[in-house]
Amino acid sequence: MLRVRVVSVVGARPQFIKCAPLSRALRARYDEVLVHTGQHYDPEMSDVFFEELRIPPPDHHLGVGSGSHAEQTGAMLVRIERVLLDERPDLVLVYGDTNSTLAGALAAAKLAIPVAHVEAGLRSFDRTMPEELNRVLTDHVSALLFCPTPTAVQNLAREGIREGVRLTGDIMADALAFNRDLADATSTVLERLGLAPEGYLVLTVHRASNTDDPERLKAILGAVGEVDLSVVFPVHPRTRHALAQNGIALPENVIAVEPQGYLDMLRLMGAARRILTDSGGVQKEAYLLGVPCITLRDTTEWVETVELGWNVLVGVSPAAIIAAVERLAPTRERPPVYGDGRAAGAIVDAIGAYFEGRGE
Ligand code: UD1
Ligand code: UDP
């Protein structure tokens, strides 16, 4: 049987969630070595996902932690390179668009190890976003590009990338399909917070554009403070720091909670009346769960959600936020634009075909 040795690099919350279904599928056929860069390190940003989603413990924990982009990415590069020299993998797998993604891809590419990018081809076309730089650069050094949507395939073609591109569906649809019933059966978060289904909103905010500018953060919170519903707000550590540093108080209807585990988050989102977010993953999950989404940004990579009417881009305009909370009521179908929850199998097959094609 074909033996392929894969080093998977993860480091931030959404990457733990994405790696859970893929790691399971990879390990059924190949050898996987899991590297955690340490980009996210609070227990509720990291350990909780390993425990809940039964992700195997990392083989290497690089303990990089927080810092400026250069400090963080540079430290990751040095430490990932050491691991790669030691482990000698056939392939390095990276997820999404964080600094851990770019560092994993660049360290591997410089050692002439093929890179596989899960969630390739996404574009917001806004290069002021650190994520956009990470995506573009990672795609351009990748040998295998696993695209969640046809839009992503087209984006790559426009940049001249055609080789190694595979339309696999979205790995987050796998994660959601695998965990949704479990979340509904086991999570007690609504009871603990005293929430009635469809009687509240969920808010998440963590993007640099919204947290690093106190005026934007105030505008978002001011707008949700005007709404006549409870707003559950799992606060990302970056946002917690920004609120404290700028002395921004939360409106009375906002229920601030710690970052949630994935199962509680799924339950919270699934029963919400509407979701307000600047997260990439949360926009997609809102669509998959059939909950209208109000995106606190001017652009999105997940254009299908907007085109199908389930998501609206409002930036941080209070009037637009309030109007959307009151009126956004999508009626259109939700075709399976993010695949059928079987991306992991497609990715594992594509990895096999790649190495068989190379005669290994
Ligand atoms: C990162 C990603 C972003 C992704 C997000 C997912 C980059 C450039 N950004 O943003 O694309 O959407 O993860 O959640 O890679 N902090 C803690 N504890 C932690 C982690 C972070 O306190 O466990 C605080 C630190 O003050 C840190 C700040 O949050 O400086 C930002 O963390 P960082 O990992 O740099 O970026 P995120 O905003 O989390
Ligand atoms: N998420 C979670 N708990 C939270 C907030 C988000 O489990 O308190 C999950 C969410 O359901 C999604 C992923 O984290 O699966 C999205 O991560 P995040 O918003 O941090 O990053 P992004 O997707 O914007 O890169």
Coordinates of N, CA and C and ligand atoms in Angstrom, one line a residue, residues 12-14 39-42 45 66-67 69 72 97-100 130-131 134 206-207 236-238 240-241, ligand 1:
A12 N -4.4 27.8 15.1 CA -5.5 28.7 15.5 C -6.8 28.0 15.6
R13 N -7.7 28.6 16.3 CA -9.0 27.9 16.6 C -9.7 27.3 15.4
P14 N -9.9 28.0 14.3 CA -10.6 27.4 13.2 C -9.8 26.2 12.5
Q39 N 0.0 29.2 18.2 CA -0.5 30.6 17.9 C -1.7 30.9 18.9
H40 N -2.6 30.0 19.0 CA -3.6 30.1 20.1 C -3.3 29.1 21.2
Y41 N -3.4 29.6 22.4 CA -2.9 28.8 23.6 C -3.8 28.9 24.8
D42 N -4.7 29.8 24.9 CA -5.7 29.8 26.0 C -6.4 28.5 25.9
M45 N -9.3 28.4 23.7 CA -9.0 28.7 22.3 C -8.3 27.5 21.6
S66 N 1.9 34.7 21.1 CA 1.5 35.9 20.4 C 2.7 36.8 20.1
G67 N 2.5 37.8 19.2 CA 3.5 38.7 18.8 C 3.1 39.5 17.6
H69 N 3.2 40.4 13.6 CA 3.2 39.5 12.5 C 4.6 38.9 12.2
Q72 N 5.8 36.6 15.1 CA 5.1 35.3 15.2 C 5.4 34.4 14.0
D97 N -5.9 30.5 6.5 CA -5.3 31.8 6.1 C -4.6 32.5 7.3
T98 N -4.2 31.8 8.3 CA -3.6 32.4 9.4 C -2.0 32.5 9.2
N99 N -1.4 33.1 10.2 CA 0.1 33.1 10.2 C 0.7 31.7 10.3
S100 N 0.0 30.8 11.0 CA 0.4 29.4 11.0 C 0.4 28.8 9.6
P130 N -4.6 40.8 6.8 CA -3.5 39.9 6.9 C -3.8 38.5 6.3
E131 N -5.1 38.1 6.5 CA -5.5 36.8 6.0 C -5.4 36.7 4.4
N134 N -1.8 36.1 3.5 CA -1.5 34.7 3.9 C -2.1 33.7 2.9
H206 N -13.6 39.6 15.9 CA -12.2 39.4 16.2 C -11.3 39.9 15.2
R207 N -11.8 40.3 14.0 CA -10.9 40.7 12.9 C -10.1 42.0 13.3
H236 N -13.6 36.8 21.9 CA -12.3 36.4 21.5 C -11.2 37.1 22.3
P237 N -10.1 36.5 22.7 CA -9.2 37.2 23.6 C -8.6 38.5 23.0
R238 N -8.5 38.5 21.7 CA -8.0 39.8 21.1 C -9.0 40.9 21.3
R240 N -11.3 40.9 23.8 CA -11.3 41.2 25.3 C -10.2 42.3 25.6
H241 N -9.0 42.1 25.0 CA -8.0 43.1 25.3 C -8.4 44.4 24.7
Ligands
UD1_1 C1 -5.9 34.7 14.1 C2 -5.8 34.8 12.6 C3 -7.2 35.1 12.0 C4 -8.2 34.1 12.4 C5 -8.2 34.0 13.9 C6 -9.1 32.9 14.4 C7 -3.6 35.7 11.8 C8 -2.9 36.9 11.2 N1 -4.9 35.9 12.2 O1 -6.3 36.0 14.6 O2 -7.1 35.1 10.6 O3 -9.5 34.5 12.0 O4 -6.9 33.7 14.4 O5 -9.6 33.0 15.7 O6 -3.1 34.6 11.8 N2 -4.6 35.9 22.3 C9 -4.8 35.4 23.6 N3 -4.9 34.1 23.7 C10 -4.8 33.2 22.7 C11 -4.6 33.7 21.4 C12 -4.5 35.1 21.2 O7 -4.8 36.2 24.6 O8 -4.9 32.0 23.0 C13 -4.6 37.4 22.1 C14 -3.1 38.0 22.2 O9 -3.2 39.2 22.8 C15 -2.8 38.1 20.7 C16 -4.2 38.5 20.1 O10 -5.1 37.7 20.8 O11 -1.9 39.1 20.5 C17 -4.3 38.1 18.6 O12 -3.9 36.7 18.4 P1 -3.3 36.3 17.0 O13 -3.1 34.8 17.0 O14 -2.2 37.1 16.6 O15 -4.4 36.6 16.0 P2 -6.0 36.4 16.0 O16 -6.6 37.8 16.2 O17 -6.4 35.4 17.0

